[in-house]
């Protein structure tokens, strides 16, 4: 088994209008990897943000070096799935970390967990251990738990939290899954886990504290619920 | 097989077993009390599942952790990050 020094972590950061959050996320990531001693790179995939995200990204590249901060922008909003495919083409690590630029997570926990069980995938969960949320009212918590319950009954996915947007994958595992998954948006995140289980990949879970967007609002309206149910039923019928 | 397929198979198997025993043709009859007990079974199971669902979601809702420390820690990180980056020349 290759030792820790040989592992390299490529973080894929798709961004759209994340001018405020991006420096903070990058700073946290850099600090985490320096502390853990791992080799890493951060690939920022910006979809033509009008708020100056790319300008901030260029400054970060100057500060941390272009071997650590890779800018690989796209002309306009082209969707999450294709952002990951695009990012992976430029990734030189053997592990890929996928995260939203608007969340903060304890990356180190993922690194530790992966080593612990030699997992193919490490996913965050808000529902187990000391995982949880901050600033959620009762209604939002109820919807979250209710939706997760229905998901567990229908899909029996073998993971407690499917809609997480922070995951660590072995590079070849992510490539295989990207070929097989067809959904869009966050349903795509759910499909990845379901298919991963079917293909026999091992999944480790890390309790995470889901603190709401550092800046900006999270949306959870009727539309989101309807599209979630549609996506869930599609997965139910096709996987 | 898809999850939908598994559910349909399960429903067909259980459904036909129930129909065979509860609505039985003369050849296969159980004594009347048994058939009368079996007849409402599907509804009972549905209600039981409904109760289980409510109880489970309720329990999970009540035990949903609130991460005060994580939020506070994040605010500290944000301040530290802003200061450090400003020192390194980042213009926000």
mmCIF file of C-alpha atoms in Angstrom:
data_model
loop_
_atom_site.group_PDB
_atom_site.id
_atom_site.type_symbol
_atom_site.label_atom_id
_atom_site.label_comp_id
_atom_site.label_asym_id
_atom_site.label_seq_id
_atom_site.Cartn_x
_atom_site.Cartn_y
_atom_site.Cartn_z
ATOM 1 C CA UNK A 1 0.000 0.000 0.000
ATOM 2 C CA UNK A 2 1.465 3.351 -1.013
ATOM 3 C CA UNK A 3 2.394 5.474 1.979
ATOM 4 C CA UNK A 4 0.812 8.785 2.867
ATOM 5 C CA UNK A 5 3.442 10.897 1.166
ATOM 6 C CA UNK A 6 2.460 9.482 -2.212
ATOM 7 C CA UNK A 7 -1.229 10.397 -1.922
ATOM 8 C CA UNK A 8 -2.326 13.607 -3.587
ATOM 9 C CA UNK A 9 -5.721 15.199 -3.091
ATOM 10 C CA UNK A 10 -7.345 17.164 -5.912
ATOM 11 C CA UNK A 11 -10.163 19.381 -4.639
ATOM 12 C CA UNK A 12 -12.758 20.279 -7.260
ATOM 13 C CA UNK A 13 -14.489 23.580 -6.482
ATOM 14 C CA UNK A 14 -17.242 24.491 -8.923
ATOM 15 C CA UNK A 15 -18.138 28.117 -8.323
ATOM 16 C CA UNK A 16 -20.792 30.534 -9.429
ATOM 17 C CA UNK A 17 -20.839 33.952 -7.758
ATOM 18 C CA UNK A 18 -18.731 32.897 -4.807
ATOM 19 C CA UNK A 19 -16.551 35.985 -4.563
ATOM 20 C CA UNK A 20 -17.104 36.271 -0.802
ATOM 21 C CA UNK A 21 -16.757 32.618 0.117
ATOM 22 C CA UNK A 22 -13.971 31.512 -2.159
ATOM 23 C CA UNK A 23 -10.996 33.043 -0.286
ATOM 24 C CA UNK A 24 -12.249 31.577 2.990
ATOM 25 C CA UNK A 25 -12.779 28.111 1.590
ATOM 26 C CA UNK A 26 -9.357 28.116 -0.078
ATOM 27 C CA UNK A 27 -7.684 29.378 3.095
ATOM 28 C CA UNK A 28 -9.326 26.617 5.166
ATOM 29 C CA UNK A 29 -8.346 23.946 2.664
ATOM 30 C CA UNK A 30 -4.731 25.126 2.460
ATOM 31 C CA UNK A 31 -4.483 25.176 6.234
ATOM 32 C CA UNK A 32 -5.952 21.687 6.564
ATOM 33 C CA UNK A 33 -3.611 20.124 4.050
ATOM 34 C CA UNK A 34 -0.572 21.881 5.506
ATOM 35 C CA UNK A 35 -1.504 20.519 8.922
ATOM 36 C CA UNK A 36 -2.072 16.988 7.650
ATOM 37 C CA UNK A 37 1.049 17.086 5.517
ATOM 38 C CA UNK A 38 -0.716 15.871 2.387
ATOM 39 C CA UNK A 39 0.056 16.934 -1.143
ATOM 40 C CA UNK A 40 -2.893 18.737 -2.720
ATOM 41 C CA UNK A 41 -4.235 20.997 -5.428
ATOM 42 C CA UNK A 42 -7.408 23.073 -5.636
ATOM 43 C CA UNK A 43 -9.108 23.239 -9.030
ATOM 44 C CA UNK A 44 -11.498 26.175 -9.283
ATOM 45 C CA UNK A 45 -14.092 25.685 -12.001
ATOM 46 C CA UNK A 46 -15.892 28.970 -12.380
ATOM 47 C CA UNK A 47 -18.822 29.211 -14.767
ATOM 48 C CA UNK A 48 -18.305 32.787 -15.903
ATOM 49 C CA UNK A 49 -19.392 34.460 -12.672
ATOM 50 C CA UNK A 50 -20.307 38.114 -13.137
ATOM 51 C CA UNK A 51 -19.371 39.089 -9.561
ATOM 52 C CA UNK A 52 -15.593 38.913 -9.941
ATOM 53 C CA UNK A 53 -15.037 35.391 -8.595
ATOM 54 C CA UNK A 54 -12.356 34.753 -11.184
ATOM 55 C CA UNK A 55 -10.529 37.923 -10.238
ATOM 56 C CA UNK A 56 -10.347 36.819 -6.620
ATOM 57 C CA UNK A 57 -9.310 33.361 -7.776
ATOM 58 C CA UNK A 58 -6.392 34.862 -9.712
ATOM 59 C CA UNK A 59 -5.238 36.681 -6.576
ATOM 60 C CA UNK A 60 -5.367 33.420 -4.629
ATOM 61 C CA UNK A 61 -3.351 31.749 -7.358
ATOM 62 C CA UNK A 62 -0.678 34.403 -6.950
ATOM 63 C CA UNK A 63 -0.601 33.971 -3.186
ATOM 64 C CA UNK A 64 -0.526 30.176 -3.040
ATOM 65 C CA UNK A 65 1.079 29.295 -6.344
ATOM 66 C CA UNK A 66 -0.293 28.006 -9.626
ATOM 67 C CA UNK A 67 0.704 24.446 -8.763
ATOM 68 C CA UNK A 68 -1.698 24.557 -5.830
ATOM 69 C CA UNK A 69 -4.488 26.756 -7.193
ATOM 70 C CA UNK A 70 -5.590 25.771 -10.677
ATOM 71 C CA UNK A 71 -8.003 28.039 -12.483
ATOM 72 C CA UNK A 72 -10.014 26.145 -15.059
ATOM 73 C CA UNK A 73 -13.017 28.367 -15.813
ATOM 74 C CA UNK A 74 -15.843 27.846 -18.279
ATOM 75 C CA UNK A 75 -17.690 30.474 -20.336
ATOM 76 C CA UNK A 76 -21.115 30.147 -18.653
ATOM 77 C CA UNK A 77 -23.250 28.085 -16.272
ATOM 78 C CA UNK A 78 -22.967 24.544 -17.559
ATOM 79 C CA UNK A 79 -24.054 22.392 -14.623
ATOM 80 C CA UNK A 80 -22.449 20.484 -11.804
ATOM 81 C CA UNK A 81 -21.921 17.130 -13.490
ATOM 82 C CA UNK A 82 -19.984 18.582 -16.391
ATOM 83 C CA UNK A 83 -18.028 20.772 -13.956
ATOM 84 C CA UNK A 84 -16.748 17.642 -12.241
ATOM 85 C CA UNK A 85 -15.867 15.986 -15.555
ATOM 86 C CA UNK A 86 -14.061 19.152 -16.626
ATOM 87 C CA UNK A 87 -12.224 19.363 -13.311
ATOM 88 C CA UNK A 88 -11.192 15.725 -13.337
ATOM 89 C CA UNK A 89 -9.456 16.159 -16.671
ATOM 90 C CA UNK A 90 -7.027 18.519 -14.949
ATOM 91 C CA UNK A 91 -6.719 16.634 -11.682
ATOM 92 C CA UNK A 92 -3.372 15.009 -10.974
ATOM 93 C CA UNK A 93 -4.232 13.572 -7.570
ATOM 94 C CA UNK A 94 -5.225 9.981 -6.829
ATOM 95 C CA UNK A 95 -8.036 11.202 -4.608
ATOM 96 C CA UNK A 96 -10.713 13.682 -5.624
ATOM 97 C CA UNK A 97 -12.551 15.866 -3.113
ATOM 98 C CA UNK A 98 -15.831 17.339 -4.274
ATOM 99 C CA UNK A 99 -17.285 20.232 -2.338
ATOM 100 C CA UNK A 100 -19.418 23.327 -2.679
ATOM 101 C CA UNK A 101 -17.632 26.616 -2.250
ATOM 102 C CA UNK A 102 -20.310 27.778 0.160
ATOM 103 C CA UNK A 103 -19.789 25.215 2.884
ATOM 104 C CA UNK A 104 -17.121 24.694 5.441
ATOM 105 C CA UNK A 105 -16.254 21.188 6.439
ATOM 106 C CA UNK A 106 -13.636 19.492 8.461
ATOM 107 C CA UNK A 107 -11.622 18.115 5.595
ATOM 108 C CA UNK A 108 -9.173 16.494 7.996
ATOM 109 C CA UNK A 109 -11.920 14.193 9.270
ATOM 110 C CA UNK A 110 -12.405 12.877 5.761
ATOM 111 C CA UNK A 111 -8.718 12.252 5.272
ATOM 112 C CA UNK A 112 -8.503 10.373 8.571
ATOM 113 C CA UNK A 113 -11.608 8.311 7.859
ATOM 114 C CA UNK A 114 -10.383 7.266 4.450
ATOM 115 C CA UNK A 115 -7.139 6.005 5.894
ATOM 116 C CA UNK A 116 -9.002 4.213 8.688
ATOM 117 C CA UNK A 117 -11.015 1.926 6.477
ATOM 118 C CA UNK A 118 -9.278 2.331 3.146
ATOM 119 C CA UNK A 119 -12.601 3.427 1.738
ATOM 120 C CA UNK A 120 -13.332 4.100 -1.916
ATOM 121 C CA UNK A 121 -15.644 6.942 -0.955
ATOM 122 C CA UNK A 122 -16.006 9.061 2.180
ATOM 123 C CA UNK A 123 -19.232 11.009 2.569
ATOM 124 C CA UNK A 124 -20.421 13.460 5.187
ATOM 125 C CA UNK A 125 -23.558 12.853 7.233
ATOM 126 C CA UNK A 126 -25.599 15.290 9.256
ATOM 127 C CA UNK A 127 -27.681 12.529 10.769
ATOM 128 C CA UNK A 128 -25.257 10.310 12.649
ATOM 129 C CA UNK A 129 -22.767 10.627 15.454
ATOM 130 C CA UNK A 130 -22.212 14.238 16.411
ATOM 131 C CA UNK A 131 -23.127 15.435 12.954
ATOM 132 C CA UNK A 132 -25.799 18.095 12.791
ATOM 133 C CA UNK A 133 -26.878 21.477 11.531
ATOM 134 C CA UNK A 134 -26.786 25.073 12.685
ATOM 135 C CA UNK A 135 -29.486 27.712 12.451
ATOM 136 C CA UNK A 136 -32.222 25.445 11.093
ATOM 137 C CA UNK A 137 -35.804 26.001 12.223
ATOM 138 C CA UNK A 138 -38.143 23.121 13.036
ATOM 139 C CA UNK A 139 -39.803 23.139 9.623
ATOM 140 C CA UNK A 140 -36.519 22.755 7.779
ATOM 141 C CA UNK A 141 -35.357 19.974 10.070
ATOM 142 C CA UNK A 142 -38.653 18.151 9.642
ATOM 143 C CA UNK A 143 -38.492 18.356 5.863
ATOM 144 C CA UNK A 144 -34.913 17.133 5.932
ATOM 145 C CA UNK A 145 -35.625 14.154 8.188
ATOM 146 C CA UNK A 146 -38.837 13.342 6.349
ATOM 147 C CA UNK A 147 -37.176 13.399 2.948
ATOM 148 C CA UNK A 148 -34.291 11.299 4.230
ATOM 149 C CA UNK A 149 -36.720 8.748 5.716
ATOM 150 C CA UNK A 150 -38.527 8.338 2.399
ATOM 151 C CA UNK A 151 -35.169 8.019 0.661
ATOM 152 C CA UNK A 152 -34.026 5.309 3.063
ATOM 153 C CA UNK A 153 -37.256 3.311 2.657
ATOM 154 C CA UNK A 154 -37.309 3.533 -1.135
ATOM 155 C CA UNK A 155 -33.622 3.272 -1.998
ATOM 156 C CA UNK A 156 -32.020 1.490 0.990
ATOM 157 C CA UNK A 157 -28.787 3.193 -0.036
ATOM 158 C CA UNK A 158 -26.515 2.063 2.768
ATOM 159 C CA UNK A 159 -25.557 5.625 3.617
ATOM 160 C CA UNK A 160 -27.380 7.796 6.118
ATOM 161 C CA UNK A 161 -27.101 11.121 4.258
ATOM 162 C CA UNK A 162 -27.365 11.169 0.481
ATOM 163 C CA UNK A 163 -27.624 14.810 -0.426
ATOM 164 C CA UNK A 164 -24.241 15.778 0.946
ATOM 165 C CA UNK A 165 -22.176 17.975 -1.280
ATOM 166 C CA UNK A 166 -18.848 17.156 0.286
ATOM 167 C CA UNK A 167 -17.287 13.857 -0.662
ATOM 168 C CA UNK A 168 -13.920 12.241 -1.085
ATOM 169 C CA UNK A 169 -13.501 9.707 -3.883
ATOM 170 C CA UNK A 170 -10.698 7.592 -5.246
ATOM 171 C CA UNK A 171 -10.059 9.025 -8.673
ATOM 172 C CA UNK A 172 -10.826 5.845 -10.639
ATOM 173 C CA UNK A 173 -13.991 5.278 -8.615
ATOM 174 C CA UNK A 174 -15.257 8.781 -9.419
ATOM 175 C CA UNK A 175 -14.478 8.296 -13.094
ATOM 176 C CA UNK A 176 -16.404 5.027 -13.203
ATOM 177 C CA UNK A 177 -19.379 6.575 -11.404
ATOM 178 C CA UNK A 178 -19.442 9.649 -13.631
ATOM 179 C CA UNK A 179 -19.830 7.351 -16.627
ATOM 180 C CA UNK A 180 -22.807 5.564 -15.085
ATOM 181 C CA UNK A 181 -24.733 8.445 -13.521
ATOM 182 C CA UNK A 182 -27.236 10.357 -15.588
ATOM 183 C CA UNK A 183 -29.140 12.611 -13.180
ATOM 184 C CA UNK A 184 -28.750 16.343 -12.828
ATOM 185 C CA UNK A 185 -28.147 18.587 -9.838
ATOM 186 C CA UNK A 186 -28.153 17.144 -6.362
ATOM 187 C CA UNK A 187 -30.136 14.058 -7.459
ATOM 188 C CA UNK A 188 -26.892 13.246 -9.242
ATOM 189 C CA UNK A 189 -25.141 13.242 -5.833
ATOM 190 C CA UNK A 190 -27.703 10.741 -4.590
ATOM 191 C CA UNK A 191 -27.344 8.587 -7.678
ATOM 192 C CA UNK A 192 -23.576 8.430 -7.185
ATOM 193 C CA UNK A 193 -23.958 6.801 -3.778
ATOM 194 C CA UNK A 194 -26.672 4.382 -4.904
ATOM 195 C CA UNK A 195 -24.643 3.237 -7.917
ATOM 196 C CA UNK A 196 -21.484 3.062 -5.835
ATOM 197 C CA UNK A 197 -23.166 0.580 -3.524
ATOM 198 C CA UNK A 198 -24.382 -1.473 -6.463
ATOM 199 C CA UNK A 199 -20.867 -1.604 -7.874
ATOM 200 C CA UNK A 200 -19.554 -2.822 -4.542
ATOM 201 C CA UNK A 201 -17.493 0.212 -3.589
ATOM 202 C CA UNK A 202 -16.890 0.823 0.110
ATOM 203 C CA UNK A 203 -18.371 3.957 1.639
ATOM 204 C CA UNK A 204 -17.235 5.518 4.915
ATOM 205 C CA UNK A 205 -19.272 8.177 6.674
ATOM 206 C CA UNK A 206 -18.044 11.149 8.684
ATOM 207 C CA UNK A 207 -20.344 13.176 10.958
ATOM 208 C CA UNK A 208 -20.323 16.763 9.761
ATOM 209 C CA UNK A 209 -21.646 20.049 11.083
ATOM 210 C CA UNK A 210 -23.625 21.640 8.309
ATOM 211 C CA UNK A 211 -23.363 25.361 8.926
ATOM 212 C CA UNK A 212 -25.451 27.318 6.460
ATOM 213 C CA UNK A 213 -23.936 29.231 3.613
ATOM 214 C CA UNK A 214 -21.186 31.411 4.961
ATOM 215 C CA UNK A 215 -22.662 34.268 3.009
ATOM 216 C CA UNK A 216 -25.965 34.179 1.229
ATOM 217 C CA UNK A 217 -29.226 32.321 1.601
ATOM 218 C CA UNK A 218 -30.036 28.650 1.185
ATOM 219 C CA UNK A 219 -33.258 28.011 -0.638
ATOM 220 C CA UNK A 220 -35.803 25.362 0.343
ATOM 221 C CA UNK A 221 -39.169 26.134 -1.214
ATOM 222 C CA UNK A 222 -42.005 24.101 -2.697
ATOM 223 C CA UNK A 223 -40.172 23.837 -6.000
ATOM 224 C CA UNK A 224 -37.154 22.222 -4.403
ATOM 225 C CA UNK A 225 -39.344 19.663 -2.628
ATOM 226 C CA UNK A 226 -41.205 18.746 -5.802
ATOM 227 C CA UNK A 227 -38.038 18.338 -7.812
ATOM 228 C CA UNK A 228 -36.498 16.282 -5.013
ATOM 229 C CA UNK A 229 -39.464 13.892 -5.055
ATOM 230 C CA UNK A 230 -39.339 13.631 -8.822
ATOM 231 C CA UNK A 231 -35.640 12.841 -8.684
ATOM 232 C CA UNK A 232 -36.141 10.311 -5.905
ATOM 233 C CA UNK A 233 -38.886 8.488 -7.795
ATOM 234 C CA UNK A 234 -36.737 8.444 -10.919
ATOM 235 C CA UNK A 235 -33.899 6.832 -8.974
ATOM 236 C CA UNK A 236 -36.376 4.406 -7.438
ATOM 237 C CA UNK A 237 -37.497 3.299 -10.872
ATOM 238 C CA UNK A 238 -34.122 3.209 -12.576
ATOM 239 C CA UNK A 239 -31.558 1.925 -10.062
ATOM 240 C CA UNK B 1 -33.348 -5.455 -10.682
ATOM 241 C CA UNK B 2 -34.401 -1.925 -9.852
ATOM 242 C CA UNK B 3 -35.818 -1.011 -6.444
ATOM 243 C CA UNK B 4 -39.197 -0.577 -8.095
ATOM 244 C CA UNK B 5 -38.866 -4.083 -9.495
ATOM 245 C CA UNK B 6 -38.039 -5.472 -6.047
ATOM 246 C CA UNK B 7 -41.061 -3.765 -4.519
ATOM 247 C CA UNK B 8 -43.383 -5.035 -7.246
ATOM 248 C CA UNK B 9 -42.093 -8.596 -6.840
ATOM 249 C CA UNK B 10 -42.537 -8.409 -3.097
ATOM 250 C CA UNK B 11 -46.038 -6.995 -3.391
ATOM 251 C CA UNK B 12 -47.066 -9.622 -5.933
ATOM 252 C CA UNK B 13 -45.728 -12.470 -3.761
ATOM 253 C CA UNK B 14 -47.287 -11.239 -0.532
ATOM 254 C CA UNK B 15 -50.449 -10.134 -2.311
ATOM 255 C CA UNK B 16 -51.058 -13.491 -3.919
ATOM 256 C CA UNK B 17 -50.301 -15.347 -0.675
ATOM 257 C CA UNK B 18 -52.805 -13.132 1.141
ATOM 258 C CA UNK B 19 -55.402 -13.486 -1.610
ATOM 259 C CA UNK B 20 -54.980 -17.238 -1.701
ATOM 260 C CA UNK B 21 -55.466 -17.620 2.040
ATOM 261 C CA UNK B 22 -57.993 -14.871 2.800
ATOM 262 C CA UNK B 23 -60.198 -14.976 -0.277
ATOM 263 C CA UNK B 24 -59.706 -18.684 -0.735
ATOM 264 C CA UNK B 25 -61.496 -20.810 -3.290
ATOM 265 C CA UNK B 26 -63.463 -23.695 -1.729
ATOM 266 C CA UNK B 27 -60.656 -26.226 -2.189
ATOM 267 C CA UNK B 28 -58.109 -24.366 -0.060
ATOM 268 C CA UNK B 29 -60.271 -23.036 2.752
ATOM 269 C CA UNK B 30 -58.976 -22.323 6.206
ATOM 270 C CA UNK B 31 -61.522 -22.207 9.040
ATOM 271 C CA UNK B 32 -63.625 -19.031 8.907
ATOM 272 C CA UNK B 33 -62.092 -17.228 11.931
ATOM 273 C CA UNK B 34 -58.621 -17.388 10.338
ATOM 274 C CA UNK B 35 -59.878 -16.035 7.047
ATOM 275 C CA UNK B 36 -61.700 -13.226 8.820
ATOM 276 C CA UNK B 37 -58.533 -12.292 10.667
ATOM 277 C CA UNK B 38 -56.431 -12.350 7.538
ATOM 278 C CA UNK B 39 -58.780 -10.218 5.484
ATOM 279 C CA UNK B 40 -57.970 -6.787 6.957
ATOM 280 C CA UNK B 41 -54.272 -7.628 7.334
ATOM 281 C CA UNK B 42 -53.029 -5.389 4.491
ATOM 282 C CA UNK B 43 -54.758 -2.369 6.003
ATOM 283 C CA UNK B 44 -53.371 -3.174 9.447
ATOM 284 C CA UNK B 45 -49.868 -3.439 8.037
ATOM 285 C CA UNK B 46 -50.261 -0.118 6.247
ATOM 286 C CA UNK B 47 -51.417 1.603 9.401
ATOM 287 C CA UNK B 48 -48.618 0.000 11.405
ATOM 288 C CA UNK B 49 -46.099 1.235 8.869
ATOM 289 C CA UNK B 50 -47.623 4.719 9.050
ATOM 290 C CA UNK B 51 -47.233 4.740 12.828
ATOM 291 C CA UNK B 52 -43.676 3.473 12.575
ATOM 292 C CA UNK B 53 -42.848 6.218 10.061
ATOM 293 C CA UNK B 54 -44.291 8.977 12.245
ATOM 294 C CA UNK B 55 -42.511 7.681 15.322
ATOM 295 C CA UNK B 56 -39.176 7.331 13.518
ATOM 296 C CA UNK B 57 -39.249 10.744 11.860
ATOM 297 C CA UNK B 58 -40.428 12.316 15.119
ATOM 298 C CA UNK B 59 -37.606 10.731 17.071
ATOM 299 C CA UNK B 60 -35.010 11.721 14.485
ATOM 300 C CA UNK B 61 -36.363 15.263 14.423
ATOM 301 C CA UNK B 62 -36.095 15.514 18.190
ATOM 302 C CA UNK B 63 -32.521 14.229 18.207
ATOM 303 C CA UNK B 64 -31.301 16.344 15.288
ATOM 304 C CA UNK B 65 -28.109 17.947 16.623
ATOM 305 C CA UNK B 66 -27.615 21.714 16.685
ATOM 306 C CA UNK B 67 -23.981 22.552 16.165
ATOM 307 C CA UNK B 68 -23.420 25.731 18.137
ATOM 308 C CA UNK B 69 -19.703 25.124 18.477
ATOM 309 C CA UNK B 70 -19.217 24.496 14.793
ATOM 310 C CA UNK B 71 -20.852 27.791 13.936
ATOM 311 C CA UNK B 72 -18.745 29.676 16.468
ATOM 312 C CA UNK B 73 -15.614 27.966 15.246
ATOM 313 C CA UNK B 74 -16.472 28.875 11.695
ATOM 314 C CA UNK B 75 -16.771 32.541 12.611
ATOM 315 C CA UNK B 76 -13.316 32.372 14.175
ATOM 316 C CA UNK B 77 -11.923 30.759 11.064
ATOM 317 C CA UNK B 78 -13.478 33.452 8.906
ATOM 318 C CA UNK B 79 -11.835 36.212 10.931
ATOM 319 C CA UNK B 80 -8.490 34.439 10.944
ATOM 320 C CA UNK B 81 -8.746 33.818 7.215
ATOM 321 C CA UNK B 82 -9.597 37.420 6.383
ATOM 322 C CA UNK B 83 -6.735 38.742 8.447
ATOM 323 C CA UNK B 84 -4.212 36.292 7.124
ATOM 324 C CA UNK B 85 -5.222 36.814 3.510
ATOM 325 C CA UNK B 86 -5.183 40.580 3.868
ATOM 326 C CA UNK B 87 -1.662 40.302 5.191
ATOM 327 C CA UNK B 88 -0.685 38.255 2.176
ATOM 328 C CA UNK B 89 -1.983 40.950 -0.119
ATOM 329 C CA UNK B 90 -5.477 39.809 -1.040
ATOM 330 C CA UNK B 91 -7.786 42.681 -1.897
ATOM 331 C CA UNK B 92 -11.314 41.601 -1.010
#
